[in-house]
PDB file of N, CA, C and O in Angstrom:
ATOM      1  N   UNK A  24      14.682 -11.410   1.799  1.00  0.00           N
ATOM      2  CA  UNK A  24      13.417 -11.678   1.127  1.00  0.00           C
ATOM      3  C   UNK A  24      13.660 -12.720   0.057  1.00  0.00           C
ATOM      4  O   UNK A  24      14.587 -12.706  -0.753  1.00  0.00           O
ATOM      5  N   UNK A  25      12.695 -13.629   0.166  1.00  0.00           N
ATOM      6  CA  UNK A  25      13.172 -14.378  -0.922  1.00  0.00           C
ATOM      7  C   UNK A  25      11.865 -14.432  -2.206  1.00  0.00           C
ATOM      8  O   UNK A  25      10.727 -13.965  -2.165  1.00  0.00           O
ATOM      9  N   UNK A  26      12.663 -15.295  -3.445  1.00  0.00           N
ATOM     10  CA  UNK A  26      12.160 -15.021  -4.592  1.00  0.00           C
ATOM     11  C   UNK A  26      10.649 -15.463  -4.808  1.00  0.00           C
ATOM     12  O   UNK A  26       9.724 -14.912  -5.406  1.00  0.00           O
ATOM     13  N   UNK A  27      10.722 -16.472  -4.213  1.00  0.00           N
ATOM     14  CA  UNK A  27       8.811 -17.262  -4.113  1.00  0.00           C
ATOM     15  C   UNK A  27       7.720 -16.795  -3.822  1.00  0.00           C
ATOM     16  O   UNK A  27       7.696 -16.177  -2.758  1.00  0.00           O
ATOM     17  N   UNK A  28       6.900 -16.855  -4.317  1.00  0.00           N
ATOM     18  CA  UNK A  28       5.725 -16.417  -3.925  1.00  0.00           C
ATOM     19  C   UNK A  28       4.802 -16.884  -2.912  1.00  0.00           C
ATOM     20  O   UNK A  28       3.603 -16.663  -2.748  1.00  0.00           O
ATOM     21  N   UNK A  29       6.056 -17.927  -1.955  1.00  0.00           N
ATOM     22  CA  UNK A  29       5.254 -18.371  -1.013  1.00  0.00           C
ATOM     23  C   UNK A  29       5.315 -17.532   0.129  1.00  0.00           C
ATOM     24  O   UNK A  29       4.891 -18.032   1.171  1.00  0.00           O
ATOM     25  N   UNK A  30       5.849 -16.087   0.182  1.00  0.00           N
ATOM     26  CA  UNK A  30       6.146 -15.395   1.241  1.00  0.00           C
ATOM     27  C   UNK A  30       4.852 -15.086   1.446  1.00  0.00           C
ATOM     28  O   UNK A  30       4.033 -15.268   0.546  1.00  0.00           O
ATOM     29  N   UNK A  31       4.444 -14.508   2.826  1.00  0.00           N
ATOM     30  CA  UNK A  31       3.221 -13.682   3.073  1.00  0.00           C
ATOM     31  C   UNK A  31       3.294 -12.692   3.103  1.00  0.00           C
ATOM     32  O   UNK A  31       4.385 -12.336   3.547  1.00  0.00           O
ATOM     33  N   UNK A  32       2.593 -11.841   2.818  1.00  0.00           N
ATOM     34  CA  UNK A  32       2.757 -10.008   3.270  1.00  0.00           C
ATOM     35  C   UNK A  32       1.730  -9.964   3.996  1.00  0.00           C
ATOM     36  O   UNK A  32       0.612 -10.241   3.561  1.00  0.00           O
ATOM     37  N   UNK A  33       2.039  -9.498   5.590  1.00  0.00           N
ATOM     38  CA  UNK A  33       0.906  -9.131   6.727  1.00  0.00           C
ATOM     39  C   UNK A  33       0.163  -7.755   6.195  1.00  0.00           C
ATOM     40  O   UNK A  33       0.390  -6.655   6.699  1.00  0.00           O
ATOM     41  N   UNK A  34      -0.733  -7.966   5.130  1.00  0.00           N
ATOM     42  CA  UNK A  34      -1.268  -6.681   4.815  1.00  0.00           C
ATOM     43  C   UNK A  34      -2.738  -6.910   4.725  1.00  0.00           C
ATOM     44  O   UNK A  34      -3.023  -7.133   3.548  1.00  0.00           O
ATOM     45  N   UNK A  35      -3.996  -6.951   5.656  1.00  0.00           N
ATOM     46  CA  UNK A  35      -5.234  -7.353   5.413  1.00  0.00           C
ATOM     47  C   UNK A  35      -6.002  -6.379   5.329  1.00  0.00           C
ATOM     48  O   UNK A  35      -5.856  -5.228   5.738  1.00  0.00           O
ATOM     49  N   UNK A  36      -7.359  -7.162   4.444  1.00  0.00           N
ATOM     50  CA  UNK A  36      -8.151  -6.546   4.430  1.00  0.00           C
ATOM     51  C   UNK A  36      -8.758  -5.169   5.683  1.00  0.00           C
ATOM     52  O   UNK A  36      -8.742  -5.214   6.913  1.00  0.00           O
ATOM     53  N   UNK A  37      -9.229  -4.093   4.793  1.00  0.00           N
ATOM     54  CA  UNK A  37      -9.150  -3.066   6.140  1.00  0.00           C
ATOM     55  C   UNK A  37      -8.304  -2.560   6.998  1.00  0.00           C
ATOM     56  O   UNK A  37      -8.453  -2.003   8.085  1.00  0.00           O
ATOM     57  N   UNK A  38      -7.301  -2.859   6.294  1.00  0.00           N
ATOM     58  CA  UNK A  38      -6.407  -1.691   6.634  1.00  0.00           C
ATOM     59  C   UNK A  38      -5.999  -0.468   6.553  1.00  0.00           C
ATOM     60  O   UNK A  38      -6.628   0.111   5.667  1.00  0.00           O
ATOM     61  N   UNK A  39      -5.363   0.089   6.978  1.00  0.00           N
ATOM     62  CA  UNK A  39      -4.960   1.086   6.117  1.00  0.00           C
ATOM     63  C   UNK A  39      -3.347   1.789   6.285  1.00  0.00           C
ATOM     64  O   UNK A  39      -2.712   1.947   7.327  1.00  0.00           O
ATOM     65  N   UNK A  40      -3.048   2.052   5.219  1.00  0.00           N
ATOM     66  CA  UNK A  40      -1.903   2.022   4.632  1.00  0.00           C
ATOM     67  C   UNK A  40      -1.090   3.336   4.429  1.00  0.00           C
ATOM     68  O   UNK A  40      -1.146   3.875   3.324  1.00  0.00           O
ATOM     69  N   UNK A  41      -0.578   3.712   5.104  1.00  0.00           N
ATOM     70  CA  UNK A  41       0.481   5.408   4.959  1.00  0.00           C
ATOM     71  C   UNK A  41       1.766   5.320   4.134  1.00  0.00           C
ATOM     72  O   UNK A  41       2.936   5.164   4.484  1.00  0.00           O
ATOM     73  N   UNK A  42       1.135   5.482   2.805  1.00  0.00           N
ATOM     74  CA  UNK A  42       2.854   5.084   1.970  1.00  0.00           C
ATOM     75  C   UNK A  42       2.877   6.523   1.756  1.00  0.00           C
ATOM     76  O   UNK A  42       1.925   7.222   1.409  1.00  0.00           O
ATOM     77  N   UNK A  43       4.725   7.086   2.137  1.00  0.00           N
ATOM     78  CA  UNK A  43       4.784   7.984   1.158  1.00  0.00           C
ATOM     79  C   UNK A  43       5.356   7.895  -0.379  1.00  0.00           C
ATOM     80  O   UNK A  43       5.654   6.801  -0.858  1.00  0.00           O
ATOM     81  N   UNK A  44       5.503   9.250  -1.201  1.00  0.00           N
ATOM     82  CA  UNK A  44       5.606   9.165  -2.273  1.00  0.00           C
ATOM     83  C   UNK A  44       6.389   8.562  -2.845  1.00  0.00           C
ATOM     84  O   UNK A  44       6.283   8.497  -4.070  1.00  0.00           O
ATOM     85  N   UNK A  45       7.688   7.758  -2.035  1.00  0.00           N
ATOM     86  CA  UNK A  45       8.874   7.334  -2.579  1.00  0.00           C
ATOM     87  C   UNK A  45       8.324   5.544  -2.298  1.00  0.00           C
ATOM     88  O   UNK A  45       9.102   4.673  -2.688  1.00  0.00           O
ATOM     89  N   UNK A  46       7.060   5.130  -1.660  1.00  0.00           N
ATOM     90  CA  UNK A  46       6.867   3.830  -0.984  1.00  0.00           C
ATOM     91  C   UNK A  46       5.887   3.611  -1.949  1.00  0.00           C
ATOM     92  O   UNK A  46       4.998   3.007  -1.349  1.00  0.00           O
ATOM     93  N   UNK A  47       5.458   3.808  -3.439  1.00  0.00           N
ATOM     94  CA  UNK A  47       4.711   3.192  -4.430  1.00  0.00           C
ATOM     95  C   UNK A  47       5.371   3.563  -5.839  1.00  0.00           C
ATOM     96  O   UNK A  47       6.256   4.416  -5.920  1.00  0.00           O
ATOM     97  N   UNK A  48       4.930   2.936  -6.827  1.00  0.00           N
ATOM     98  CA  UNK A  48       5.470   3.367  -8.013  1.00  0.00           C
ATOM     99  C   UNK A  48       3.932   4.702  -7.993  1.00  0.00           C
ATOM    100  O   UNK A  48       2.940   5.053  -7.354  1.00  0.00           O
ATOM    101  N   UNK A  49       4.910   5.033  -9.454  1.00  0.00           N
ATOM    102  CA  UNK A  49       4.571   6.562 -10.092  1.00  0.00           C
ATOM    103  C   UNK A  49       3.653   7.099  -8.589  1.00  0.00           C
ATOM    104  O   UNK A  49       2.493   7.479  -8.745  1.00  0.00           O
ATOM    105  N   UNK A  50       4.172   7.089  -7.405  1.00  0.00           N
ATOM    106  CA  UNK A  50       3.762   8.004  -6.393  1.00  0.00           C
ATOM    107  C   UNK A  50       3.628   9.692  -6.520  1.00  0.00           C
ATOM    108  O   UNK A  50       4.534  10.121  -7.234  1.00  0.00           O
ATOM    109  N   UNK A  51       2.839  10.634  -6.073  1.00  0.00           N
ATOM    110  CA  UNK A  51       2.534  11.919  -5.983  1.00  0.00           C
ATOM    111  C   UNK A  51       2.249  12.424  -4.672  1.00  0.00           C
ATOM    112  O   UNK A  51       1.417  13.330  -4.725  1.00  0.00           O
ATOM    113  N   UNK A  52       2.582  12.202  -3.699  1.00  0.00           N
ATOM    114  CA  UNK A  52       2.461  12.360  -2.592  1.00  0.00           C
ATOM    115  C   UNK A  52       2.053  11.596  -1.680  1.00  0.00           C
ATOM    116  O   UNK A  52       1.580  10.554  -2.132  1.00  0.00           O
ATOM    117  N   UNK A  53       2.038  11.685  -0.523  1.00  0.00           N
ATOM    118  CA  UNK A  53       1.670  10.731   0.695  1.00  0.00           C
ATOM    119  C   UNK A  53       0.004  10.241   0.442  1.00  0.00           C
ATOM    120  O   UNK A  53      -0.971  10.992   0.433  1.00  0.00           O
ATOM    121  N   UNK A  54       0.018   8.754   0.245  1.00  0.00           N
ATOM    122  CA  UNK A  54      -1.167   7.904   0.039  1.00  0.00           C
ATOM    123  C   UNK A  54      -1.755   7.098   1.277  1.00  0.00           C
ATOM    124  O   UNK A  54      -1.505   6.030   1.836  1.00  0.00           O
ATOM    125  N   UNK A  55      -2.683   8.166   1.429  1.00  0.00           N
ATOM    126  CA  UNK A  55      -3.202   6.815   2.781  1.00  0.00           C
ATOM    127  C   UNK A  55      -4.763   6.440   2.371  1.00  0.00           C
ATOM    128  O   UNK A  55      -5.750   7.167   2.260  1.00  0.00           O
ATOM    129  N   UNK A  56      -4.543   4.632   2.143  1.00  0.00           N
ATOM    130  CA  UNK A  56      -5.202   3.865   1.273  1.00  0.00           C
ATOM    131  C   UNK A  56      -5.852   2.573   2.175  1.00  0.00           C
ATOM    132  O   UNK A  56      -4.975   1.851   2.650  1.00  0.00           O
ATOM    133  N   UNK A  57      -6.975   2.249   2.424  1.00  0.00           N
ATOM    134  CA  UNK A  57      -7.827   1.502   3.012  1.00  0.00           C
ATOM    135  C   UNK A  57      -7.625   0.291   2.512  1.00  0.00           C
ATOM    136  O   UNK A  57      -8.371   0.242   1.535  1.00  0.00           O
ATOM    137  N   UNK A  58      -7.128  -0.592   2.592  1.00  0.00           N
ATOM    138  CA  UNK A  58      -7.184  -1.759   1.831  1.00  0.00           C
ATOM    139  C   UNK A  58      -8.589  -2.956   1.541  1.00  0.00           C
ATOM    140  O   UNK A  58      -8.975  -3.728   2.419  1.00  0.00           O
ATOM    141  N   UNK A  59      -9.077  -2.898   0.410  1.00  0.00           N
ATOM    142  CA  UNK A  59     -10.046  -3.541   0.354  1.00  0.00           C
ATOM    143  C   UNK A  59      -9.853  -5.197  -0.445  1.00  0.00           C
ATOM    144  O   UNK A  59     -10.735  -5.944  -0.868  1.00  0.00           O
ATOM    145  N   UNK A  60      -8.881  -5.313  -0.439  1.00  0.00           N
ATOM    146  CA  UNK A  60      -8.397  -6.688  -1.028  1.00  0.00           C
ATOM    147  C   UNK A  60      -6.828  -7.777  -0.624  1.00  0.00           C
ATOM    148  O   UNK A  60      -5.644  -7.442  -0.598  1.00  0.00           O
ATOM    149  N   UNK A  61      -7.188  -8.524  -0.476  1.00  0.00           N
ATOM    150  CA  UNK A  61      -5.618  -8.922  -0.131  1.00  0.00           C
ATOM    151  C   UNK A  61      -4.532  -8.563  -1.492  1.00  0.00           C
ATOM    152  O   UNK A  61      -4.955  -8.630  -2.646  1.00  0.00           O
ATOM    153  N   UNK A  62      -3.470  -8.279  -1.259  1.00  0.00           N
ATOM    154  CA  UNK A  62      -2.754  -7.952  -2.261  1.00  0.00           C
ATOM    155  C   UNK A  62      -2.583  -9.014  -2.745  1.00  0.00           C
ATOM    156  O   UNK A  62      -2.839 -10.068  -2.163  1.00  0.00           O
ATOM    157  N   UNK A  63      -1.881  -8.876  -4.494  1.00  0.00           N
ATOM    158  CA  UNK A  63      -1.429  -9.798  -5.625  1.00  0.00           C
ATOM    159  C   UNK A  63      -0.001  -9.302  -6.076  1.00  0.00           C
ATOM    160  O   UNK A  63       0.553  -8.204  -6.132  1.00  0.00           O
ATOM    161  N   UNK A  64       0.399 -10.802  -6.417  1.00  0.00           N
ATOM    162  CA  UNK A  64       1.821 -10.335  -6.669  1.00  0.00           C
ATOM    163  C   UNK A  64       1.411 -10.105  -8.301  1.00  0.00           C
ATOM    164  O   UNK A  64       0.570 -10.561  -9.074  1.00  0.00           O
ATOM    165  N   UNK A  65       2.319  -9.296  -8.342  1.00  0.00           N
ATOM    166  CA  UNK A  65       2.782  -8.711  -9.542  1.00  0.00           C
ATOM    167  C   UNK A  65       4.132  -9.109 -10.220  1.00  0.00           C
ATOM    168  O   UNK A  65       5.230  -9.297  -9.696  1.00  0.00           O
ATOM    169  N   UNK A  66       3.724  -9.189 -11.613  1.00  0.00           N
ATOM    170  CA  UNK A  66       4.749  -9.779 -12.476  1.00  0.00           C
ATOM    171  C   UNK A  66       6.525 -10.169 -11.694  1.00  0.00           C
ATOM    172  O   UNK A  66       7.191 -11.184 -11.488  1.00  0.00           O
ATOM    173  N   UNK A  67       6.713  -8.367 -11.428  1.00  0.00           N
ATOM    174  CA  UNK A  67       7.643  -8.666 -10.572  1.00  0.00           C
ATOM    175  C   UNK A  67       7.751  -9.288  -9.460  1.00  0.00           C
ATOM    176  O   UNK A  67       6.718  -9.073  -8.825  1.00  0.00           O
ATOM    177  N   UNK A  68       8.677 -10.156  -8.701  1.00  0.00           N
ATOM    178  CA  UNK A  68       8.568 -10.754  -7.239  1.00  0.00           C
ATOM    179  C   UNK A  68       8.513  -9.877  -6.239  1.00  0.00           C
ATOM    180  O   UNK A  68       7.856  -9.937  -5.199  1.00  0.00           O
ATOM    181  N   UNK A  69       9.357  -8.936  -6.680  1.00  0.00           N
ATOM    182  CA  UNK A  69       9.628  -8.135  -5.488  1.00  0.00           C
ATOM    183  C   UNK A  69       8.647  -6.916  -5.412  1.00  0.00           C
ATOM    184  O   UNK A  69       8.923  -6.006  -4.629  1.00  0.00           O
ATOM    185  N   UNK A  70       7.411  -6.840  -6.253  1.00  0.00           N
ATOM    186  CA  UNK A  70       6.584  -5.876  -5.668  1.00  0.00           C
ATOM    187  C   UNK A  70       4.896  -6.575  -6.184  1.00  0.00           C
ATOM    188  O   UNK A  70       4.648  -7.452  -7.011  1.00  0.00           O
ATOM    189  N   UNK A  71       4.157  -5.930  -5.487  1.00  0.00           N
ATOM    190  CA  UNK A  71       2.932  -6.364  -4.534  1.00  0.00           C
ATOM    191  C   UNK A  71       1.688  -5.449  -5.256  1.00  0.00           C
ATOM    192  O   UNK A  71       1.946  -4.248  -5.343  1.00  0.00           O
ATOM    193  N   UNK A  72       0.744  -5.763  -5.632  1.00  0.00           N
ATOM    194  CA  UNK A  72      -0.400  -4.890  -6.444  1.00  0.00           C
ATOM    195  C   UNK A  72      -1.634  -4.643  -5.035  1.00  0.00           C
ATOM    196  O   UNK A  72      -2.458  -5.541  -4.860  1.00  0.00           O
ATOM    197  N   UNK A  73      -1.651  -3.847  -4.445  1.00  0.00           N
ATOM    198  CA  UNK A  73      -2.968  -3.136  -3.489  1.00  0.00           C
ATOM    199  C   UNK A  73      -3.983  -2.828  -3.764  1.00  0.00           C
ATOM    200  O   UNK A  73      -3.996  -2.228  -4.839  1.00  0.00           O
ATOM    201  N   UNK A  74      -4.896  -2.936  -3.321  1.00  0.00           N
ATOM    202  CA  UNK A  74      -6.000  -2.247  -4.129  1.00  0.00           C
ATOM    203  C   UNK A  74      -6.951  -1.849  -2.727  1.00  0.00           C
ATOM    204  O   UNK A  74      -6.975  -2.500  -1.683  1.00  0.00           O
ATOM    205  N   UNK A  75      -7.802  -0.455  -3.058  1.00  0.00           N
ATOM    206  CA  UNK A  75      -8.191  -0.179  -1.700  1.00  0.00           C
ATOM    207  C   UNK A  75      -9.009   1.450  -2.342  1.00  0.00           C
ATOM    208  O   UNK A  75      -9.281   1.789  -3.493  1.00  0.00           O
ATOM    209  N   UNK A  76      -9.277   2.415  -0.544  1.00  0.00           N
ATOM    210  CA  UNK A  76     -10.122   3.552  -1.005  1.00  0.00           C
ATOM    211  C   UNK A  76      -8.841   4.357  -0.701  1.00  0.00           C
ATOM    212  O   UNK A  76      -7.996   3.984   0.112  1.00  0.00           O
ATOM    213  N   UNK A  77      -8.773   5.425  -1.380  1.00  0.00           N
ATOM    214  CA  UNK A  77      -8.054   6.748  -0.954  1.00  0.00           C
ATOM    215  C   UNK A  77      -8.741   7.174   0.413  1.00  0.00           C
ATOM    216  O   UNK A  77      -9.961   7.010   0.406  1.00  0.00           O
ATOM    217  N   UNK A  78      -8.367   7.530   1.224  1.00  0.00           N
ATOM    218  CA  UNK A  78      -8.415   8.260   2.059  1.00  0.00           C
ATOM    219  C   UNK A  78      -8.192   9.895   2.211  1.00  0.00           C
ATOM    220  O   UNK A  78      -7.066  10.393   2.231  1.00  0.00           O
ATOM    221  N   UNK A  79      -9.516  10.729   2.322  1.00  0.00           N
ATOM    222  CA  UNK A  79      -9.227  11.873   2.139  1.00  0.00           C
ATOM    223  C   UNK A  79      -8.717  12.507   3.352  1.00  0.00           C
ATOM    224  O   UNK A  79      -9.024  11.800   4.311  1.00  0.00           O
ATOM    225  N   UNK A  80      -7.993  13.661   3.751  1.00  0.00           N
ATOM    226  CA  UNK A  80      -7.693  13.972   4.736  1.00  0.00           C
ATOM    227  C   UNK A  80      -8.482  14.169   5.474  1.00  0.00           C
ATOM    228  O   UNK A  80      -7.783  14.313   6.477  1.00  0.00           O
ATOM    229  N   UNK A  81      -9.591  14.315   5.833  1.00  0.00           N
ATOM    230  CA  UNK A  81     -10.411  14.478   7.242  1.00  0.00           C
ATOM    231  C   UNK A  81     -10.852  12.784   6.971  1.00  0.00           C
ATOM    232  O   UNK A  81     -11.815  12.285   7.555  1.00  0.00           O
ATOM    233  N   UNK A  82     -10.105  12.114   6.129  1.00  0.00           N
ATOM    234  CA  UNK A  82     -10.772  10.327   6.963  1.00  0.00           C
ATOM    235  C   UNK A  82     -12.210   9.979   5.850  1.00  0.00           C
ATOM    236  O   UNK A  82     -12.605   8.814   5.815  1.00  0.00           O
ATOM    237  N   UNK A  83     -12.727  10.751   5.223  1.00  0.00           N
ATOM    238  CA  UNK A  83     -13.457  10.115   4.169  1.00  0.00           C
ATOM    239  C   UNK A  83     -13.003  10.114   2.855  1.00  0.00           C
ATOM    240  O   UNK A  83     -12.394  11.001   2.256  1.00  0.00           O
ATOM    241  N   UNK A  84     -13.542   8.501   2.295  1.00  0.00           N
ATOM    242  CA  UNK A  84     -13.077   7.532   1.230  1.00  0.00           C
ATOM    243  C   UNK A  84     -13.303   8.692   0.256  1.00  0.00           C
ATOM    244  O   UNK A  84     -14.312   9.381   0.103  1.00  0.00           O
ATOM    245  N   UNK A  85     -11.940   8.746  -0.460  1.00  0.00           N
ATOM    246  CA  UNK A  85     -11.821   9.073  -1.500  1.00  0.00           C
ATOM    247  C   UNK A  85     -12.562   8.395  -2.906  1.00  0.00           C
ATOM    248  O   UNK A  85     -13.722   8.040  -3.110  1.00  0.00           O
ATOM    249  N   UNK A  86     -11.448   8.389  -3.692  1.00  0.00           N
ATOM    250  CA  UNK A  86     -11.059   7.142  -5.139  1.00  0.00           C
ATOM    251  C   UNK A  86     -10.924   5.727  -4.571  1.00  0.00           C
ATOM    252  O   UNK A  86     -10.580   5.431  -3.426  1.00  0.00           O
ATOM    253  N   UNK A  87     -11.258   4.903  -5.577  1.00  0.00           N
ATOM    254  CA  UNK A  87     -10.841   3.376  -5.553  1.00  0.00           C
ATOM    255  C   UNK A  87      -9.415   3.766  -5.938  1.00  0.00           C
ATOM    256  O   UNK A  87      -9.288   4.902  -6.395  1.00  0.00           O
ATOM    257  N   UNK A  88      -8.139   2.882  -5.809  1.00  0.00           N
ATOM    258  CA  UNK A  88      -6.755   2.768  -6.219  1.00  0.00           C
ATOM    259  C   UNK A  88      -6.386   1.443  -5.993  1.00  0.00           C
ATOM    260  O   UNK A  88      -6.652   0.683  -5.062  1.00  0.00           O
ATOM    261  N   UNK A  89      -5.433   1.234  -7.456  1.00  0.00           N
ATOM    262  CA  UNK A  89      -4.623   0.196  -7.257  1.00  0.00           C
ATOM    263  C   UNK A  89      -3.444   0.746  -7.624  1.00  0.00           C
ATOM    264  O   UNK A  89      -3.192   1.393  -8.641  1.00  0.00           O
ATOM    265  N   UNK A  90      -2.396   0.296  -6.285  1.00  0.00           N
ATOM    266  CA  UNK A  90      -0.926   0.870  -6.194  1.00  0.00           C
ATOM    267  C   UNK A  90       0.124  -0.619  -6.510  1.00  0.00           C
ATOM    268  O   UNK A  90      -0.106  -1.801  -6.251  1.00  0.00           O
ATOM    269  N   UNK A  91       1.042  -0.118  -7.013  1.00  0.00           N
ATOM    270  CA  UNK A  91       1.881  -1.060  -6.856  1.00  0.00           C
ATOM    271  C   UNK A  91       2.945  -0.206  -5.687  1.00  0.00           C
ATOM    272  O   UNK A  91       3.363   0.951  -5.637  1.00  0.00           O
ATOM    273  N   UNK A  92       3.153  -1.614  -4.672  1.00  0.00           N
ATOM    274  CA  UNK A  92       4.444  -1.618  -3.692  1.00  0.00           C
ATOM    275  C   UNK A  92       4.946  -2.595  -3.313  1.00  0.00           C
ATOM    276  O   UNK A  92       4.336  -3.641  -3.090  1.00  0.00           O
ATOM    277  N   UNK A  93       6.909  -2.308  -3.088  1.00  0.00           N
ATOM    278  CA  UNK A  93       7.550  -3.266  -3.487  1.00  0.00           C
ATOM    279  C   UNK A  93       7.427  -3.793  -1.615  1.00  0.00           C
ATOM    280  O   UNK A  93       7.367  -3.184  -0.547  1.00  0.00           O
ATOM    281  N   UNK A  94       7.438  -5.136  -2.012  1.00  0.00           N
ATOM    282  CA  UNK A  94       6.798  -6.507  -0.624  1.00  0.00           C
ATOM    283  C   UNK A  94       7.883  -5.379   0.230  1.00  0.00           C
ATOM    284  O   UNK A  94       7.232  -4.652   0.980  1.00  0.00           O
ATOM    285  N   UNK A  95       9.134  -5.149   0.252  1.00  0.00           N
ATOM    286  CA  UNK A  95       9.580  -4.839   1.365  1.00  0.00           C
ATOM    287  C   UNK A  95       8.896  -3.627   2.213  1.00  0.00           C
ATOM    288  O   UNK A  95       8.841  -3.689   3.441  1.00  0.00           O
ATOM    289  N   UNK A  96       8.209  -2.156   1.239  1.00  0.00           N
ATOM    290  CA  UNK A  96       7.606  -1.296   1.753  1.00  0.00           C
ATOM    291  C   UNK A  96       6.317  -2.163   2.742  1.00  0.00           C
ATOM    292  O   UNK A  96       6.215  -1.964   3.952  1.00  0.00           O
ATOM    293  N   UNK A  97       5.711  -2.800   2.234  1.00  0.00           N
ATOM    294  CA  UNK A  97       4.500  -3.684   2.859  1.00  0.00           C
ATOM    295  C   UNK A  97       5.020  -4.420   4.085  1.00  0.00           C
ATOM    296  O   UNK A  97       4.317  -4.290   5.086  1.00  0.00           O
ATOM    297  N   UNK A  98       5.888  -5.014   4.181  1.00  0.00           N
ATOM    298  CA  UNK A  98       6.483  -5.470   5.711  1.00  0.00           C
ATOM    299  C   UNK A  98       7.193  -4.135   6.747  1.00  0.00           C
ATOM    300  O   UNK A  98       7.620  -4.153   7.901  1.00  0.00           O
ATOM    301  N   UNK A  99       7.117  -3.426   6.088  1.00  0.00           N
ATOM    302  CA  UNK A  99       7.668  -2.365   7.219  1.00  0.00           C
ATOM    303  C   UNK A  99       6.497  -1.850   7.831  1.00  0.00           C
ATOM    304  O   UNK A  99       5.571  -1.285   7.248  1.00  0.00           O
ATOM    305  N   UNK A 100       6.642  -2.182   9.566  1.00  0.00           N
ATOM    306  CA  UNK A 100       5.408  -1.352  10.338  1.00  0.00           C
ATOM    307  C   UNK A 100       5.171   0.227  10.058  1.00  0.00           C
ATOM    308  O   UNK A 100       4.157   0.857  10.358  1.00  0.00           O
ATOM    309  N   UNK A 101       6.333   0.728   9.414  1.00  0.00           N
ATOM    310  CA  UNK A 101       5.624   1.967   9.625  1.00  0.00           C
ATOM    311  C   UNK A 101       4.779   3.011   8.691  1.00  0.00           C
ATOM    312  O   UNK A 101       4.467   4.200   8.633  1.00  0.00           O
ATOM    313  N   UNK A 102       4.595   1.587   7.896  1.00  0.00           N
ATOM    314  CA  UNK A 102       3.454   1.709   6.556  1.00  0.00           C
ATOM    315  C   UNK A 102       1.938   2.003   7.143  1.00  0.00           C
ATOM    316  O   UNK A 102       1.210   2.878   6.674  1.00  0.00           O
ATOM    317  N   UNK A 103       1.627   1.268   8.077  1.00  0.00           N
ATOM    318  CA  UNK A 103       0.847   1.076   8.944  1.00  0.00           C
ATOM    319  C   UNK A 103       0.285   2.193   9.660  1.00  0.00           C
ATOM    320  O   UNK A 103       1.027   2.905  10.336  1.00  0.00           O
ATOM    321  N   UNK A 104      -1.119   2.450   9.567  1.00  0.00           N
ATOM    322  CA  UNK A 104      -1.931   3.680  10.397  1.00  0.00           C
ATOM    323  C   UNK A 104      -2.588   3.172  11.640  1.00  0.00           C
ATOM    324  O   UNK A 104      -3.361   2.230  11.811  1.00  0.00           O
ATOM    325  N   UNK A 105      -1.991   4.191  12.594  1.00  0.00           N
ATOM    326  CA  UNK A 105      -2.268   3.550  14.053  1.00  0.00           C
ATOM    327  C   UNK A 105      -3.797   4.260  14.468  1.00  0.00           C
ATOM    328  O   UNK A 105      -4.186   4.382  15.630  1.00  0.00           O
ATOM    329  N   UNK A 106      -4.440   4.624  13.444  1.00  0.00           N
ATOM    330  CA  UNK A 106      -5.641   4.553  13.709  1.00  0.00           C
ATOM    331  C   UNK A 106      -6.621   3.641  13.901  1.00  0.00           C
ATOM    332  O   UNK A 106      -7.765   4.010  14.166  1.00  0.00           O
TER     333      UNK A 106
END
């Protein structure tokens, strides 16, 4: 990964996102988060600001959230809901 901010993160709008608790800062359990914005980098390079709906377990929108996650959690497919 490199330091620039010219990398892309394949993370678009309407997605949605299965991080568990160890795949965001100050995480509390498994977050599955709709993405309603393209992500922003954050101060740091190496992690990524989200912003999106909570997802409640039967599938309706929770909370608005903005998570921070580091670019590498965001390139891993298995962040990704195969719904």
């Amino acid at each position: 990964m490199s330091e620039g901010s010219g990398d892309v993160v394949p993370v678009g709008v309407g997605e949605v996102l299965v991080l568990r608790e160890t795949d965001y800062r100050y995480g509390t359990g498994e977050l599955r988060l709709r993405v309603t914005a393209a992500p922003t980098q954050s101060p740091d390079p190496h992690w990524m600001t989200v912003s999106g709906v909570e997802l409640r377990w039967n599938d309706q929108p929770g909370v608005e959230r903005e998570v921070s996650v580091p670019v590498e959690v965001l390139r891993h497919p298995r962040v990704r809901s195969v719904r």
